[in-house]
Short mmCIF file of N, CA and C in Angstrom, two decimals:
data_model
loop_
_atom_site.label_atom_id
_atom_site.label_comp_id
_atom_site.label_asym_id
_atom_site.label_seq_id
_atom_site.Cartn_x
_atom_site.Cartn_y
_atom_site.Cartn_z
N UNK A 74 -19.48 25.95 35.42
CA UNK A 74 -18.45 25.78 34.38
C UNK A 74 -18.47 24.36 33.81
N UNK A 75 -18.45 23.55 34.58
CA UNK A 75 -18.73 22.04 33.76
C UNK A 75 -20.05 21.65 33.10
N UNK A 76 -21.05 22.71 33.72
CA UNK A 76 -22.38 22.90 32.60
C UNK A 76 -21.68 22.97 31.28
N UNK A 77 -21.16 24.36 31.04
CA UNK A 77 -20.60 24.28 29.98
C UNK A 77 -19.72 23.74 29.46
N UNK A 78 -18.54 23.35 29.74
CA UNK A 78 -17.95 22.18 29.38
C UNK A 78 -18.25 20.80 28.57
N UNK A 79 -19.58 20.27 29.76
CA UNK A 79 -20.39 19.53 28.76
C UNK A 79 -21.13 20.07 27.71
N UNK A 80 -21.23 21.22 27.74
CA UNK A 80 -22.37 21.51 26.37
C UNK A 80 -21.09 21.78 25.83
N UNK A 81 -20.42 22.52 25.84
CA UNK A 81 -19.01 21.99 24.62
C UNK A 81 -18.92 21.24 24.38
N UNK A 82 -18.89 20.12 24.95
CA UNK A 82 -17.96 18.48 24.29
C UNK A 82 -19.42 18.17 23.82
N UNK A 83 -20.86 18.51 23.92
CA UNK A 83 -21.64 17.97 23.26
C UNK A 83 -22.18 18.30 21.89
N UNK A 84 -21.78 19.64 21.96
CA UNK A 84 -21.70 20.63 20.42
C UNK A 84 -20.42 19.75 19.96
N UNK A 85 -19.39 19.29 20.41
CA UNK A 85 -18.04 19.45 19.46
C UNK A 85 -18.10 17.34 19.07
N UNK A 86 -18.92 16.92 20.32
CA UNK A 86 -19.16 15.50 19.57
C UNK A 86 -20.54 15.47 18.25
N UNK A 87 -21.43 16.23 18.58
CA UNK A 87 -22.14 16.68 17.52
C UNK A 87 -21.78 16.79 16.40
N UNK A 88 -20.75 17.68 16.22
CA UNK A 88 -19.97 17.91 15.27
C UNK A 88 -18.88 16.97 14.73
N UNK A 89 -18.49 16.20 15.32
CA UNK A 89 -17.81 15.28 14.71
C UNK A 89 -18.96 14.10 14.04
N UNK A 90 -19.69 13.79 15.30
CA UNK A 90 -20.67 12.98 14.36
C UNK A 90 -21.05 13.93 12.82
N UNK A 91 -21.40 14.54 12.69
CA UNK A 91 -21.68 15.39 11.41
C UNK A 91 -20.64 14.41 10.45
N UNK A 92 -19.22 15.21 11.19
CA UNK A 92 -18.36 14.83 9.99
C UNK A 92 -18.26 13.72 9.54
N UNK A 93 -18.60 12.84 10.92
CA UNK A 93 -18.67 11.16 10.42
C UNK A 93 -19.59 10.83 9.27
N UNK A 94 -20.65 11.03 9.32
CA UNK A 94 -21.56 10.82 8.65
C UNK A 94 -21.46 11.26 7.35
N UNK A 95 -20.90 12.66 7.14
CA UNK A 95 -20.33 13.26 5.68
C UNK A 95 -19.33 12.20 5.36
N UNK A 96 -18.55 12.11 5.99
CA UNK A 96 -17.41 11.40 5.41
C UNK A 96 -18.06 9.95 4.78
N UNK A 97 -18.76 9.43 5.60
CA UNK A 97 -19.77 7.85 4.97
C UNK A 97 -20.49 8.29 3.52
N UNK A 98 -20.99 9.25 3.76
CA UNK A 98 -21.83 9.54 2.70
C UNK A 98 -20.55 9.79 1.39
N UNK A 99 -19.65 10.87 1.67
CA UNK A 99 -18.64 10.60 0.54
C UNK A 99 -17.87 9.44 0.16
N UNK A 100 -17.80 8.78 0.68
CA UNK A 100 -16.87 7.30 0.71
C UNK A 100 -18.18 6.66 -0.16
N UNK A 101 -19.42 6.51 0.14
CA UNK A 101 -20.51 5.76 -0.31
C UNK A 101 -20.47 6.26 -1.58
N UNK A 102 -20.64 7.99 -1.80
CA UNK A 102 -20.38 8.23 -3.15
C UNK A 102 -19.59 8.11 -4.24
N UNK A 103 -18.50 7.92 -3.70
CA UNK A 103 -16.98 7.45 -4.27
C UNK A 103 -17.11 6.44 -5.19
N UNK A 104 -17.94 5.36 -3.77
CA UNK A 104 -18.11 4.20 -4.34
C UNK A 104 -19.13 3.93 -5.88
N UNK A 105 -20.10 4.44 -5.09
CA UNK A 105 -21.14 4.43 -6.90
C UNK A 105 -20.46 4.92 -7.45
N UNK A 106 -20.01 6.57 -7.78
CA UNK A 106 -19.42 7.21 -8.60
C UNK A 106 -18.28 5.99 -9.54
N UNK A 107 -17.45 5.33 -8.32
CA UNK A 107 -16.70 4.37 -9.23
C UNK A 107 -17.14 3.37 -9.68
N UNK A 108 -18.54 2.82 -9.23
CA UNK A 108 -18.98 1.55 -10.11
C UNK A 108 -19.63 2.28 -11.17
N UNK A 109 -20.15 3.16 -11.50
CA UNK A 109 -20.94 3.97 -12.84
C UNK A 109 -19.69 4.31 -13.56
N UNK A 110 -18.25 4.62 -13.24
CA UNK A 110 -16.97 5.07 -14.48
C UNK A 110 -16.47 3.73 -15.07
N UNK A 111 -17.02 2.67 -13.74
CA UNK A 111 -16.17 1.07 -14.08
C UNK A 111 -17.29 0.77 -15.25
N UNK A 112 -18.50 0.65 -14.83
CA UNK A 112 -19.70 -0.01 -16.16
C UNK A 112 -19.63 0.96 -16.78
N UNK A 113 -19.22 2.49 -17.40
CA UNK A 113 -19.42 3.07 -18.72
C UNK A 113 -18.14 2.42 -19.14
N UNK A 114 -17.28 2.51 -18.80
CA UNK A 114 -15.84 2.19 -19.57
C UNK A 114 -16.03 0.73 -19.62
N UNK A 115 -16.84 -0.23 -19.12
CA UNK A 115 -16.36 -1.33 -19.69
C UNK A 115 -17.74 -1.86 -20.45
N UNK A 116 -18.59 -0.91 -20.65
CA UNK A 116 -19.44 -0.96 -21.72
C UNK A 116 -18.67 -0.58 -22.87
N UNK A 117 -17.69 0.31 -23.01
CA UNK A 117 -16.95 1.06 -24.14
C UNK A 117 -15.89 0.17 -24.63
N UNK A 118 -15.28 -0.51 -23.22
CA UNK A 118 -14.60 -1.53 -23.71
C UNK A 118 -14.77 -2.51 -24.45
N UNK A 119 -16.31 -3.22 -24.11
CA UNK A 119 -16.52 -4.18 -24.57
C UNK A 119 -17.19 -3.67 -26.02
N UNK A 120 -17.84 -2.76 -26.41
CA UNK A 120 -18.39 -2.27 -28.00
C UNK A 120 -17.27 -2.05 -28.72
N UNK A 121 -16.09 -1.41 -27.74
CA UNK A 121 -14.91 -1.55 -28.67
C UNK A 121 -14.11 -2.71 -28.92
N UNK A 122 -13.94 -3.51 -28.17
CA UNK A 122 -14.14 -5.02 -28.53
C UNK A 122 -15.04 -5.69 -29.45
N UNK A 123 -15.95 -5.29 -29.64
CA UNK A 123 -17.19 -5.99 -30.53
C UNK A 123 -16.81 -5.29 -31.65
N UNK A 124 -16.61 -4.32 -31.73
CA UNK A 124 -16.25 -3.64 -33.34
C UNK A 124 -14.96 -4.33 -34.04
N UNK A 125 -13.42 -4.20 -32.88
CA UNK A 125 -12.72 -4.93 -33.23
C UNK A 125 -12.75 -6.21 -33.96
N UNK A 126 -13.63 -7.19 -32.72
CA UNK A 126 -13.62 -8.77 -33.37
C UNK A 126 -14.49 -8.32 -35.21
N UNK A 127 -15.58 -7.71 -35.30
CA UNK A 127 -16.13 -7.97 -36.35
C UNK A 127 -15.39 -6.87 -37.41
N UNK A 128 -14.73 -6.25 -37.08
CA UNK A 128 -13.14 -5.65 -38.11
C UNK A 128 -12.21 -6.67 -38.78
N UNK A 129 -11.67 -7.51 -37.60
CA UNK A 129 -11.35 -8.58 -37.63
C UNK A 129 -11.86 -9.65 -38.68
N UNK A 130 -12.90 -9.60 -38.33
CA UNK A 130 -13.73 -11.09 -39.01
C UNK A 130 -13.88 -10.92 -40.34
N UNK A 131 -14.28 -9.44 -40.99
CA UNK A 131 -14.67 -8.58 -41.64
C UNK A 131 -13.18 -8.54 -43.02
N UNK A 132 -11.85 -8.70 -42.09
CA UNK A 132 -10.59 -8.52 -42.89
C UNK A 132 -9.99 -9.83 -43.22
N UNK A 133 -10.23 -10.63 -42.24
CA UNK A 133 -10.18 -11.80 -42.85
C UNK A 133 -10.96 -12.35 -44.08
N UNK A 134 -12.30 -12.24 -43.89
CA UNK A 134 -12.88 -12.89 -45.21
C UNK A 134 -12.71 -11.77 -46.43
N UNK A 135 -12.12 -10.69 -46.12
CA UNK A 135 -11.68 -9.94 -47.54
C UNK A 135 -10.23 -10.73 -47.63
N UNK A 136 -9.56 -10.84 -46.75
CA UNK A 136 -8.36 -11.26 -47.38
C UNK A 136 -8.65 -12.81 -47.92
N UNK A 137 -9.37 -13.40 -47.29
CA UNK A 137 -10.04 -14.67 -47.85
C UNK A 137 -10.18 -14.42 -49.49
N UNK A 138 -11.19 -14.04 -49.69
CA UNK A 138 -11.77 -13.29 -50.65
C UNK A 138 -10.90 -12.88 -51.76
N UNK A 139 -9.65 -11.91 -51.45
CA UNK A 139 -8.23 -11.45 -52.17
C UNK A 139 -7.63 -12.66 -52.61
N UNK A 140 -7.77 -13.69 -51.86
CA UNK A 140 -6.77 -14.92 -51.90
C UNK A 140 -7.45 -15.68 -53.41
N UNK A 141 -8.55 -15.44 -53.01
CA UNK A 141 -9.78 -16.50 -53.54
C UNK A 141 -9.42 -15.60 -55.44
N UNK A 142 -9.66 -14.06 -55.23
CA UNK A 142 -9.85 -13.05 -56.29
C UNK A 142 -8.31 -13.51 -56.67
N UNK A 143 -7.53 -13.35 -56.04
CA UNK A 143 -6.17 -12.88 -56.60
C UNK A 143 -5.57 -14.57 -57.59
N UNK A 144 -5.91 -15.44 -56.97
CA UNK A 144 -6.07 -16.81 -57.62
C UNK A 144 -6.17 -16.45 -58.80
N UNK A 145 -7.88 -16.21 -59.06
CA UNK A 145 -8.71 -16.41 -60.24
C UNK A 145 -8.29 -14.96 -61.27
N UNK A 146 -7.57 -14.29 -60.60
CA UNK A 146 -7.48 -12.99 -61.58
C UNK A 146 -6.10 -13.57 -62.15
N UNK A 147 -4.92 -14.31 -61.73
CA UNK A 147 -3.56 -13.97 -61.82
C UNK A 147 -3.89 -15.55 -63.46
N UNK A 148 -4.92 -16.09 -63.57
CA UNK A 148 -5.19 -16.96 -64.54
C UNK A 148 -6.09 -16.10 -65.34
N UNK A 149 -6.77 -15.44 -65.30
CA UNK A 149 -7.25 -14.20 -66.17
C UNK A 149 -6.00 -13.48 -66.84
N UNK A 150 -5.36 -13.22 -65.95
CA UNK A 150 -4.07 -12.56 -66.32
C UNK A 150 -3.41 -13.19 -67.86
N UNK A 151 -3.21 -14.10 -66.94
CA UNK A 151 -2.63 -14.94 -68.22
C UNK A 151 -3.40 -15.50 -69.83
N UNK A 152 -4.57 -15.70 -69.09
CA UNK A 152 -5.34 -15.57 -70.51
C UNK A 152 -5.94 -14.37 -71.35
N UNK A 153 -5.67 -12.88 -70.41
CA UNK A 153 -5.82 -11.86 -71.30
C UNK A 153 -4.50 -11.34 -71.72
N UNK A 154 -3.75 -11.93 -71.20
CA UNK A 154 -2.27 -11.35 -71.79
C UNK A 154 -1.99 -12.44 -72.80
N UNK A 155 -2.65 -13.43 -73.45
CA UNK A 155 -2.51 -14.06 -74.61
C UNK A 155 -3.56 -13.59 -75.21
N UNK A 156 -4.51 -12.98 -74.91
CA UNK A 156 -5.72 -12.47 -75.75
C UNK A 156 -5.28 -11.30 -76.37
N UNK A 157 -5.05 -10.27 -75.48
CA UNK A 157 -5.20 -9.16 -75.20
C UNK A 157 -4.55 -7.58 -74.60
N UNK A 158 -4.03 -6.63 -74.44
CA UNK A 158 -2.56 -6.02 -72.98
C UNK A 158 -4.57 -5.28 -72.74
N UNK A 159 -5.19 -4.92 -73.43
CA UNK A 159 -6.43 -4.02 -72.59
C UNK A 159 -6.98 -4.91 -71.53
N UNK A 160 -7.26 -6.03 -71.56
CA UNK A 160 -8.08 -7.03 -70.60
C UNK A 160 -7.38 -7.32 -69.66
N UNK A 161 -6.12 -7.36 -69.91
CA UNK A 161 -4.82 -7.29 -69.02
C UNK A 161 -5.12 -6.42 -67.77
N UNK A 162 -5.34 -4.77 -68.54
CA UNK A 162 -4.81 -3.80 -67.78
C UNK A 162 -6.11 -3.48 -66.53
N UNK A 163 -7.77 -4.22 -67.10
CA UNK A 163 -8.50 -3.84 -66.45
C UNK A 163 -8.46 -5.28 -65.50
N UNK A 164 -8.18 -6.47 -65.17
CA UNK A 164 -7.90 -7.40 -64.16
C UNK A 164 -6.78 -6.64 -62.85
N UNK A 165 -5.18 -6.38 -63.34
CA UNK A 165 -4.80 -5.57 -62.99
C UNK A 165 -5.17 -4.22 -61.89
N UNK A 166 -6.12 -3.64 -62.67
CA UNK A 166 -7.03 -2.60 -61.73
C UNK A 166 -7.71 -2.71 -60.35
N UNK A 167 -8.50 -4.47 -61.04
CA UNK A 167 -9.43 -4.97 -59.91
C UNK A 167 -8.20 -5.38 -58.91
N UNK A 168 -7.46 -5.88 -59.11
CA UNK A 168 -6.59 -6.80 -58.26
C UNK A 168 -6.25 -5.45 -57.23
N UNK A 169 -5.38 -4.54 -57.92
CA UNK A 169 -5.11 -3.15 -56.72
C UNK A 169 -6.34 -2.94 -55.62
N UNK A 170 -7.55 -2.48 -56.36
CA UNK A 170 -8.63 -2.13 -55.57
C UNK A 170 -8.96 -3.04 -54.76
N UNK A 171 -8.67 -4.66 -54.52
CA UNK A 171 -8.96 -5.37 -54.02
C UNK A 171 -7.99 -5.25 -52.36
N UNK A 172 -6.60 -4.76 -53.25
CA UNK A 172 -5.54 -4.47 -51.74
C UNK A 172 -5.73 -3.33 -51.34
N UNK A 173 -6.17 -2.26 -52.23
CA UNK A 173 -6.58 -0.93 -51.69
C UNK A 173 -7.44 -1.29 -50.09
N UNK A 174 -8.39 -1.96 -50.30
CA UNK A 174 -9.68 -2.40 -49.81
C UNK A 174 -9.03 -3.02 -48.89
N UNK A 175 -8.41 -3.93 -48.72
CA UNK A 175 -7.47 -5.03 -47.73
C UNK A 175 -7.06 -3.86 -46.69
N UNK A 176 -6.24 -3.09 -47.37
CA UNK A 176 -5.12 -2.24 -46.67
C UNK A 176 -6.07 -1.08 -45.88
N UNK A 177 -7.64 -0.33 -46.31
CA UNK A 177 -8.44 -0.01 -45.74
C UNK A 177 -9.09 -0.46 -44.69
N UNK A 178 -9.24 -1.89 -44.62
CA UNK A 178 -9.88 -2.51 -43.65
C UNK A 178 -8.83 -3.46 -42.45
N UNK A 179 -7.42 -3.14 -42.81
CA UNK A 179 -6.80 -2.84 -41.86
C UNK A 179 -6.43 -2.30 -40.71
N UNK A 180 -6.14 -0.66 -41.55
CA UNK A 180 -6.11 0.71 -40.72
C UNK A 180 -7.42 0.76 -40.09
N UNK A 181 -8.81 0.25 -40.10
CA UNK A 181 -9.51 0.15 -39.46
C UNK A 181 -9.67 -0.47 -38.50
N UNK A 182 -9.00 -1.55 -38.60
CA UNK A 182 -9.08 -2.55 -37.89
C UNK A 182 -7.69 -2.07 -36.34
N UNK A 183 -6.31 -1.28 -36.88
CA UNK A 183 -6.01 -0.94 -36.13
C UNK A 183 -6.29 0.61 -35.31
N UNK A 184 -7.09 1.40 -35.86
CA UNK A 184 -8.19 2.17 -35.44
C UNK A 184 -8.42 1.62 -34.13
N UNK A 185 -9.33 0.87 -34.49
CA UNK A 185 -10.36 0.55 -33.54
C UNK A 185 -9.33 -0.58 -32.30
N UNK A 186 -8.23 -1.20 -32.52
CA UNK A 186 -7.34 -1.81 -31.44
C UNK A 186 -6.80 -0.36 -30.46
N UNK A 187 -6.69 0.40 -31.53
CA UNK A 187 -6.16 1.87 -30.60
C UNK A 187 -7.39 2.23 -29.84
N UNK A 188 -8.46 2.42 -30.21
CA UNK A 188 -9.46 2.44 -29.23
C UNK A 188 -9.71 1.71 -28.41
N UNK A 189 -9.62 0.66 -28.68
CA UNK A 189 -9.74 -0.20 -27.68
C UNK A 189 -8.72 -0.05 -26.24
N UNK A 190 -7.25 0.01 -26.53
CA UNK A 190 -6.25 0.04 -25.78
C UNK A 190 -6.68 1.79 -25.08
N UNK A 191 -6.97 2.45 -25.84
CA UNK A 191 -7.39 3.71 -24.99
C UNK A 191 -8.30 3.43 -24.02
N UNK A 192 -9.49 2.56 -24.31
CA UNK A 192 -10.66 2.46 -23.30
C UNK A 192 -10.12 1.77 -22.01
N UNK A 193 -9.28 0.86 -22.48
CA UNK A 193 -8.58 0.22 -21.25
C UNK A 193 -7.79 0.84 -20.40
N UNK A 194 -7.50 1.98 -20.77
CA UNK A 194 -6.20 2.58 -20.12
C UNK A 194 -7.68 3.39 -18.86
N UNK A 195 -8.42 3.62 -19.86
CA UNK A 195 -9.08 5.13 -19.38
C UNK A 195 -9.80 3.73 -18.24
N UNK A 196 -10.46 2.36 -18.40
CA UNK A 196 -10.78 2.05 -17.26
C UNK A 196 -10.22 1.65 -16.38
N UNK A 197 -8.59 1.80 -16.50
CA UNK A 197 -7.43 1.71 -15.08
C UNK A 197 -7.55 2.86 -14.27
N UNK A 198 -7.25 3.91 -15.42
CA UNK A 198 -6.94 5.36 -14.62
C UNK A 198 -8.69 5.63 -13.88
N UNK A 199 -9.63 5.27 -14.64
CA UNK A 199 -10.61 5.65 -13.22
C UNK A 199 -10.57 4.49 -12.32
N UNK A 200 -10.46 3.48 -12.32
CA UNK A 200 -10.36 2.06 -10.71
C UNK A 200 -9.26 3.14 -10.05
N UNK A 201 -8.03 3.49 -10.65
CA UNK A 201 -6.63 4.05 -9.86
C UNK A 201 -7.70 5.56 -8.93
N UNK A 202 -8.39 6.43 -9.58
CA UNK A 202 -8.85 7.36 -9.39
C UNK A 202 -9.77 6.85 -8.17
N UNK A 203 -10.67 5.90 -8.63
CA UNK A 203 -11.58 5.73 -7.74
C UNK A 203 -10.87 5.16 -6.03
N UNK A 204 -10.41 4.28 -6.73
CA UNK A 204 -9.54 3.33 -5.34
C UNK A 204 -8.58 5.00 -4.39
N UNK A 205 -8.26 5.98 -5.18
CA UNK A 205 -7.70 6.97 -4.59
C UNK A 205 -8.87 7.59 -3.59
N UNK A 206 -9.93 8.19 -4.46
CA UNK A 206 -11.10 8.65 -3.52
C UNK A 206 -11.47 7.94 -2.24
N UNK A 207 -11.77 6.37 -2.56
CA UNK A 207 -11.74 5.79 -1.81
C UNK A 207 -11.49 5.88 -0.58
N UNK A 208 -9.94 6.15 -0.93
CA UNK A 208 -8.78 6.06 0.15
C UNK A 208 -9.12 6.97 1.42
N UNK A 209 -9.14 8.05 0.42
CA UNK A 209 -9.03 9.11 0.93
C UNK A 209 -10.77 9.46 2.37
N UNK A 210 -11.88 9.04 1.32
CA UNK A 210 -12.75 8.40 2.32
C UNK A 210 -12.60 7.99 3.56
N UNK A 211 -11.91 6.68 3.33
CA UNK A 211 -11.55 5.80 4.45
C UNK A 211 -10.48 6.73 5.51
N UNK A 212 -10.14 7.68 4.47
CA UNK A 212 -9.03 8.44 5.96
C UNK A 212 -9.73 9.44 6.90
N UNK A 213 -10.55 10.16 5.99
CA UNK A 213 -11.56 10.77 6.31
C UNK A 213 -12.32 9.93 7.95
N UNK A 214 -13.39 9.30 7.18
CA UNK A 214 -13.56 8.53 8.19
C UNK A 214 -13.07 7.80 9.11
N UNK A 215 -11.80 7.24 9.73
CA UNK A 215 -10.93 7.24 10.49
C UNK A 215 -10.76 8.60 11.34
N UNK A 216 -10.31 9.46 10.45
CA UNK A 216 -10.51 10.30 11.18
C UNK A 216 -11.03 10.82 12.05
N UNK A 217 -12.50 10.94 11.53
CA UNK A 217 -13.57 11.49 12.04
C UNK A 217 -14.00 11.10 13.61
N UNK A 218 -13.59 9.37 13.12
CA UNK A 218 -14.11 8.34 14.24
C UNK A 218 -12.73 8.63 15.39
N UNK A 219 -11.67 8.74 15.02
CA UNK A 219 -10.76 9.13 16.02
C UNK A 219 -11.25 10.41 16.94
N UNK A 220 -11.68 11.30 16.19
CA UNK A 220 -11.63 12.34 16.95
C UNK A 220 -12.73 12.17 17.55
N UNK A 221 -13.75 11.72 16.96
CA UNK A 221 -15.17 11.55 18.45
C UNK A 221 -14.78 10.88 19.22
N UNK A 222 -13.81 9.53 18.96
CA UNK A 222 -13.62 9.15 20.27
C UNK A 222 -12.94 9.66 21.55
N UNK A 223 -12.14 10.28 20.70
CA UNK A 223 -11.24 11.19 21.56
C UNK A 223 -12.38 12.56 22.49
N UNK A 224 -13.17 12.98 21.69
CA UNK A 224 -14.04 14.04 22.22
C UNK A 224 -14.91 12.92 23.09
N UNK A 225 -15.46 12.14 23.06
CA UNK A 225 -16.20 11.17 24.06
C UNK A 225 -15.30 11.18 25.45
N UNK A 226 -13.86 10.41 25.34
CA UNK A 226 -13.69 10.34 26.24
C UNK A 226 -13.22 11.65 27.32
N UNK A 227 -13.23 12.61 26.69
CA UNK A 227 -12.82 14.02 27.10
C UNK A 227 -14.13 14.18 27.85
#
C-alpha cells in the first residue's frame, strides 16, 4: 500500500509540476502578449501624435497666412469699394474661403486630438488588462507552487 501511495503522490506531484510549468508559460505569455498591445498602441499613439503636431503646425501657418491674407484683403477692400461693389464682392469671397479653410483644418485638428485621447485610453485599458492577466498568472503560479509543496511534503 505505500508502494502505491508513493506512486500517487508521484503522479499527483507530476501533475502539479505540469501545472507549474503551464502556469509560467501563461504568465510568460501574458507578458509578451502585453509588451506587443503596449508597442502597437504606443506606436498609434505616437503617429497619432505626429499627425496632431503637424495638424497643428499646418493650422497655425494657415491662420498665419489668414492674418497675413486678411490684412492685405481688408485694404483691397477698401480700395475696391472706392473702385468698385464687384471687386468688393470677389475679395470678400476669398476672405470666407480662407476661414472656411481655417475652420476645416481645425475640426481636423480636433479629429485627430480625439484620436489621440482614444489611443491613450485604449493603451491604459490594455497595461490595466495586461497587469490583470498578469495577476492572475502570478496566482496561478502560487498556487501551483503551494500545492506541490504541500504534495512533497505529504
Amino acid at each position: 500500500q505505500s508502494k502505491t501511495s508513493s506512486q500517487a503522490g508521484s503522479i499527483r506531484i507530476d501533475y502539479l509540476r505540469h501545472e507549474l510549468l503551464s502556469a509560467r508559460r501563461a504568465a510568460r505569455e501574458a507578458r509578451n502578449e502585453r509588451k506587443a498591445a503596449v508597442s502597437k498602441t504606443q506606436a498609434e499613439a505616437e503617429a497619432a501624435a505626429s499627425e496632431a503636431s503637424e495638424l497643428l503646425s499646418r493650422l497655425r501657418s494657415a491662420e498665419e497666412q489668414l492674418a497675413v491674407r486678411e490684412s492685405d484683403y481688408r485694404s483691397e477692400l477698401r480700395a475696391a469699394n472706392q473702385a468698385h461693389a464687384a471687386a468688393l464682392s470677389a475679395v470678400s469671397e476669398q476672405l470666407d474661403e480662407a476661414r472656411v479653410d481655417t475652420a476645416s483644418a481645425k475640426a481636423r485638428l480636433a479629429e485627430s486630438l480625439a484620436l489621440q485621447r482614444s489611443v491613450e485610453r485604449k493603451v491604459a485599458e490594455a497595461e490595466r488588462a495586461a497587469d490583470a492577466a498578469e495577476a492572475v498568472a502570478r496566482a496561478k503560479k502560487f498556487g501551483a507552487e503551494e500545492a506541490q509543496r504541500r504534495a512533497e511534503r505529504e
